[in-house]
Amino acid sequence: MAYTISDEHALELIWTSIVEHGSATSECLTGLPEHEVRPEDCQRLVEKGLVRASGRQLCLTKEGEAHAEAVVRRHRLAERLMADVLELDEASSASSACRFEHVLSDEVTESICILLGHPTQCPHGHPIPPGPCCKRARNDLESLVRPLASLRSGQEARIAYVASRRRGRLDRLATLGLLPNRPVRVHQRFPSMVVRVGETDIAIDREIAGDIFVRVMKS
């Protein structure tokens, strides 16, 4: 079935209203400052078998719910990518995510989720619906990309990216050699975290280690 952008906006808003407020009505979806759901939008979704209407109450069919979750998932993963990796401001992240949610393929969405370490919340604290890759990851506790702070003593990894928003911190980490694609080894975790980069041992606090995301090297 082909979905228009208006279809996906409406499904997203209906799904969000049901999840956050327990129900969705035609009245609560009209008059919104952005992406207003018009009566004809709801009627079109009913005709496509994506929504059921009972008076003013709207509910999603099984197919409608599945597609709505996919749209929300793409949107919130895109927000995380924009904020954590590209470090865009909130306004830019929001507008870009609104466009990305309509164009990302399932394969690209899954790759973004794996890259980010299967995040469970968007930057605003809203839950990200899990995808197939998240379900598989539950059976493999070794996430492909995860914070350096989560590694055990003796583990080796390669830096994937640094997510800090602080320019001074990024410059400091670069000076220390903590750059993408550099191998690191956790020397100790307490009282402070010490990692080896090349032939140098570097002590970093746990907050900074949480900003450094790595790919664990399999032994």
CSV table of C-alpha atoms in Angstrom, one decimal:
chain,number,residue,atom,x,y,z
A,1,MET,CA,0.0,0.0,0.0
A,2,ALA,CA,1.2,3.5,-0.9
A,3,TYR,CA,1.3,6.0,2.0
A,4,THR,CA,1.3,9.8,1.4
A,5,ILE,CA,3.1,12.2,3.7
A,6,SER,CA,-0.3,13.3,5.0
A,7,ASP,CA,-1.2,9.7,5.8
A,8,GLU,CA,2.0,9.3,7.8
A,9,HIS,CA,1.6,12.5,9.7
A,10,ALA,CA,-1.9,11.6,10.7
A,11,LEU,CA,-1.0,8.1,11.7
A,12,GLU,CA,1.9,9.4,13.8
A,13,LEU,CA,-0.3,11.9,15.6
A,14,ILE,CA,-3.1,9.3,16.3
A,15,TRP,CA,-0.5,6.8,17.6
A,16,THR,CA,1.1,9.5,19.8
A,17,SER,CA,-2.2,10.6,21.2
A,18,ILE,CA,-3.2,7.0,22.0
A,19,VAL,CA,0.2,6.2,23.7
A,20,GLU,CA,0.4,9.4,25.7
A,21,HIS,CA,-3.2,10.1,26.5
A,22,GLY,CA,-4.9,6.7,26.2
A,23,SER,CA,-7.2,7.7,23.3
A,24,ALA,CA,-7.4,9.8,20.1
A,25,THR,CA,-10.4,11.8,19.0
A,26,SER,CA,-11.1,13.8,15.9
A,27,GLU,CA,-11.4,16.9,18.0
A,28,CYS,CA,-8.0,16.6,19.7
A,29,LEU,CA,-6.2,16.2,16.3
A,30,THR,CA,-7.7,19.3,14.7
A,31,GLY,CA,-6.5,22.8,15.3
A,32,LEU,CA,-2.9,21.7,16.1
A,33,PRO,CA,-0.3,24.3,15.4
A,34,GLU,CA,1.6,21.8,13.1
A,35,HIS,CA,0.5,18.9,11.0
A,36,GLU,CA,-3.2,19.4,11.7
A,37,VAL,CA,-5.2,16.2,10.9
A,38,ARG,CA,-8.3,17.2,8.9
A,39,PRO,CA,-11.5,15.2,8.8
A,40,GLU,CA,-10.7,14.2,5.2
A,41,ASP,CA,-7.4,12.8,6.4
A,42,CYS,CA,-9.1,10.6,8.9
A,43,GLN,CA,-11.7,9.5,6.4
A,44,ARG,CA,-8.9,8.5,3.9
A,45,LEU,CA,-7.2,6.4,6.6
A,46,VAL,CA,-10.5,4.7,7.4
A,47,GLU,CA,-11.0,3.9,3.7
A,48,LYS,CA,-7.5,2.5,3.5
A,49,GLY,CA,-8.2,0.2,6.5
A,50,LEU,CA,-5.6,1.9,8.7
A,51,VAL,CA,-8.0,3.6,11.2
A,52,ARG,CA,-11.4,2.7,12.7
A,53,ALA,CA,-13.7,5.5,13.7
A,54,SER,CA,-16.5,5.1,16.3
A,55,GLY,CA,-18.2,8.4,16.6
A,56,ARG,CA,-15.4,10.8,17.6
A,57,GLN,CA,-13.1,8.1,18.8
A,58,LEU,CA,-10.3,6.9,16.5
A,59,CYS,CA,-8.3,3.7,16.9
A,60,LEU,CA,-5.6,2.1,14.7
A,61,THR,CA,-6.0,-1.2,12.9
A,62,LYS,CA,-3.2,-3.7,13.2
A,63,GLU,CA,-1.8,-2.5,9.9
A,64,GLY,CA,-2.2,1.2,10.9
A,65,GLU,CA,-0.5,0.7,14.2
A,66,ALA,CA,2.4,-1.2,12.7
A,67,HIS,CA,3.0,1.6,10.1
A,68,ALA,CA,2.5,4.4,12.7
A,69,GLU,CA,5.1,2.8,15.0
A,70,ALA,CA,7.5,2.6,12.0
A,71,VAL,CA,7.1,6.3,11.3
A,72,VAL,CA,7.5,7.3,14.9
A,73,ARG,CA,10.6,5.0,15.2
A,74,ARG,CA,12.2,6.6,12.1
A,75,HIS,CA,11.5,10.1,13.4
A,76,ARG,CA,12.9,9.6,16.9
A,77,LEU,CA,16.0,7.7,15.6
A,78,ALA,CA,16.6,10.6,13.2
A,79,GLU,CA,16.4,13.0,16.1
A,80,ARG,CA,18.9,11.0,18.0
A,81,LEU,CA,21.2,10.9,15.0
A,82,MET,CA,21.0,14.7,14.5
A,83,ALA,CA,21.5,15.5,18.2
A,84,ASP,CA,24.1,12.9,19.2
A,85,VAL,CA,26.2,12.5,16.1
A,86,LEU,CA,25.7,15.5,13.9
A,87,GLU,CA,25.2,17.8,17.0
A,88,LEU,CA,22.5,19.9,15.3
A,89,ASP,CA,20.4,22.3,17.5
A,90,GLU,CA,16.9,21.3,18.5
A,91,ALA,CA,15.1,23.3,15.8
A,92,SER,CA,17.3,21.8,13.0
A,93,SER,CA,17.0,18.3,14.4
A,94,ALA,CA,13.2,18.5,14.6
A,95,SER,CA,12.8,19.8,11.0
A,96,SER,CA,15.2,17.3,9.6
A,97,ALA,CA,13.7,14.4,11.5
A,98,CYS,CA,10.3,15.3,10.1
A,99,ARG,CA,11.7,14.9,6.6
A,100,PHE,CA,13.7,11.8,7.3
A,101,GLU,CA,10.8,9.9,8.7
A,102,HIS,CA,9.2,9.7,5.3
A,103,VAL,CA,12.3,8.7,3.3
A,104,LEU,CA,14.4,6.3,5.4
A,105,SER,CA,14.2,2.7,4.2
A,106,ASP,CA,14.0,-0.2,6.7
A,107,GLU,CA,17.6,-1.1,6.1
A,108,VAL,CA,18.9,2.5,6.7
A,109,THR,CA,16.7,2.8,9.8
A,110,GLU,CA,18.1,-0.4,11.2
A,111,SER,CA,21.7,0.7,10.5
A,112,ILE,CA,21.1,4.0,12.3
A,113,CYS,CA,19.7,2.1,15.3
A,114,ILE,CA,22.7,-0.2,15.4
A,115,LEU,CA,25.1,2.7,15.1
A,116,LEU,CA,23.5,4.5,18.0
A,117,GLY,CA,23.5,1.3,20.2
A,118,HIS,CA,19.7,0.7,20.1
A,119,PRO,CA,18.6,3.8,22.0
A,120,THR,CA,15.3,3.6,23.8
A,121,GLN,CA,14.4,7.3,24.0
A,122,CYS,CA,14.6,10.3,21.7
A,123,PRO,CA,16.3,13.5,22.9
A,124,HIS,CA,13.0,14.7,24.4
A,125,GLY,CA,12.7,11.5,26.6
A,126,HIS,CA,9.9,9.9,24.5
A,127,PRO,CA,10.2,6.1,23.9
A,128,ILE,CA,11.6,4.9,20.6
A,129,PRO,CA,9.5,1.8,19.4
A,130,PRO,CA,12.0,-1.1,19.1
A,131,GLY,CA,12.7,-2.7,15.7
A,132,PRO,CA,13.8,-6.2,14.7
A,133,CYS,CA,17.4,-5.2,15.3
A,134,CYS,CA,16.6,-4.3,18.9
A,135,LYS,CA,14.9,-7.6,19.5
A,136,ARG,CA,18.0,-9.4,18.1
A,137,ALA,CA,20.3,-7.3,20.2
A,138,ARG,CA,18.5,-8.4,23.4
A,139,ASN,CA,20.0,-11.8,22.8
A,140,ASP,CA,23.5,-10.4,22.3
A,141,LEU,CA,24.5,-8.1,25.2
A,142,GLU,CA,27.6,-7.0,23.3
A,143,SER,CA,26.1,-4.0,21.4
A,144,LEU,CA,28.1,-3.1,18.3
A,145,VAL,CA,28.4,0.5,19.4
A,146,ARG,CA,28.2,1.5,23.1
A,147,PRO,CA,29.7,4.0,25.5
A,148,LEU,CA,33.4,3.5,26.5
A,149,ALA,CA,32.3,3.8,30.1
A,150,SER,CA,30.4,0.5,29.8
A,151,LEU,CA,33.6,-1.5,29.0
A,152,ARG,CA,35.2,-3.9,31.5
A,153,SER,CA,38.8,-3.7,32.5
A,154,GLY,CA,41.0,-5.3,29.8
A,155,GLN,CA,38.5,-4.9,27.0
A,156,GLU,CA,39.7,-3.5,23.7
A,157,ALA,CA,37.6,-1.4,21.3
A,158,ARG,CA,37.8,1.1,18.4
A,159,ILE,CA,36.4,4.6,18.8
A,160,ALA,CA,33.3,5.0,16.6
A,161,TYR,CA,32.4,8.7,17.4
A,162,VAL,CA,32.4,11.2,20.2
A,163,ALA,CA,29.0,12.6,21.1
A,164,SER,CA,30.0,15.6,23.4
A,165,ARG,CA,28.4,18.9,22.6
A,166,ARG,CA,31.2,20.8,24.3
A,167,ARG,CA,33.7,22.1,21.8
A,168,GLY,CA,36.4,22.5,24.5
A,169,ARG,CA,36.0,18.8,25.5
A,170,LEU,CA,36.2,17.7,21.9
A,171,ASP,CA,39.4,19.6,21.3
A,172,ARG,CA,40.8,18.2,24.5
A,173,LEU,CA,40.0,14.6,23.5
A,174,ALA,CA,41.5,15.2,20.1
A,175,THR,CA,44.7,16.4,21.7
A,176,LEU,CA,44.8,13.2,23.8
A,177,GLY,CA,44.4,11.1,20.7
A,178,LEU,CA,40.9,10.0,21.4
A,179,LEU,CA,39.7,10.2,17.9
A,180,PRO,CA,37.4,8.1,15.7
A,181,ASN,CA,38.9,4.8,14.5
A,182,ARG,CA,41.6,4.9,17.1
A,183,PRO,CA,42.0,1.6,19.1
A,184,VAL,CA,41.7,1.9,22.9
A,185,ARG,CA,42.1,-0.6,25.8
A,186,VAL,CA,40.6,-0.1,29.2
A,187,HIS,CA,43.4,-0.4,31.7
A,188,GLN,CA,41.3,0.3,34.9
A,189,ARG,CA,37.8,1.5,35.9
A,190,PHE,CA,38.3,2.6,39.5
A,191,PRO,CA,38.8,5.1,41.1
A,192,SER,CA,39.1,6.8,37.7
A,193,MET,CA,38.9,5.3,34.3
A,194,VAL,CA,42.2,4.8,32.6
A,195,VAL,CA,42.5,3.9,28.9
A,196,ARG,CA,45.5,3.1,26.8
A,197,VAL,CA,45.7,4.8,23.4
A,198,GLY,CA,48.8,3.7,21.6
A,199,GLU,CA,51.6,3.6,24.2
A,200,THR,CA,49.9,6.3,26.4
A,201,ASP,CA,47.7,5.7,29.5
A,202,ILE,CA,45.0,8.4,29.8
A,203,ALA,CA,42.8,9.0,32.9
A,204,ILE,CA,39.3,10.3,32.1
A,205,ASP,CA,36.3,10.8,34.2
A,206,ARG,CA,33.2,8.7,33.8
A,207,GLU,CA,31.1,11.5,32.3
A,208,ILE,CA,33.6,12.0,29.5
A,209,ALA,CA,33.9,8.2,28.9
A,210,GLY,CA,30.1,8.2,28.5
A,211,ASP,CA,30.5,10.6,25.5
A,212,ILE,CA,32.9,8.3,23.7
A,213,PHE,CA,31.2,5.6,21.7
A,214,VAL,CA,33.2,2.5,20.6
A,215,ARG,CA,32.9,-0.7,18.7
A,216,VAL,CA,34.1,-3.6,20.9
A,217,MET,CA,36.8,-5.8,19.4
A,218,LYS,CA,35.9,-9.5,19.5
A,219,SER,CA,38.6,-11.6,21.2
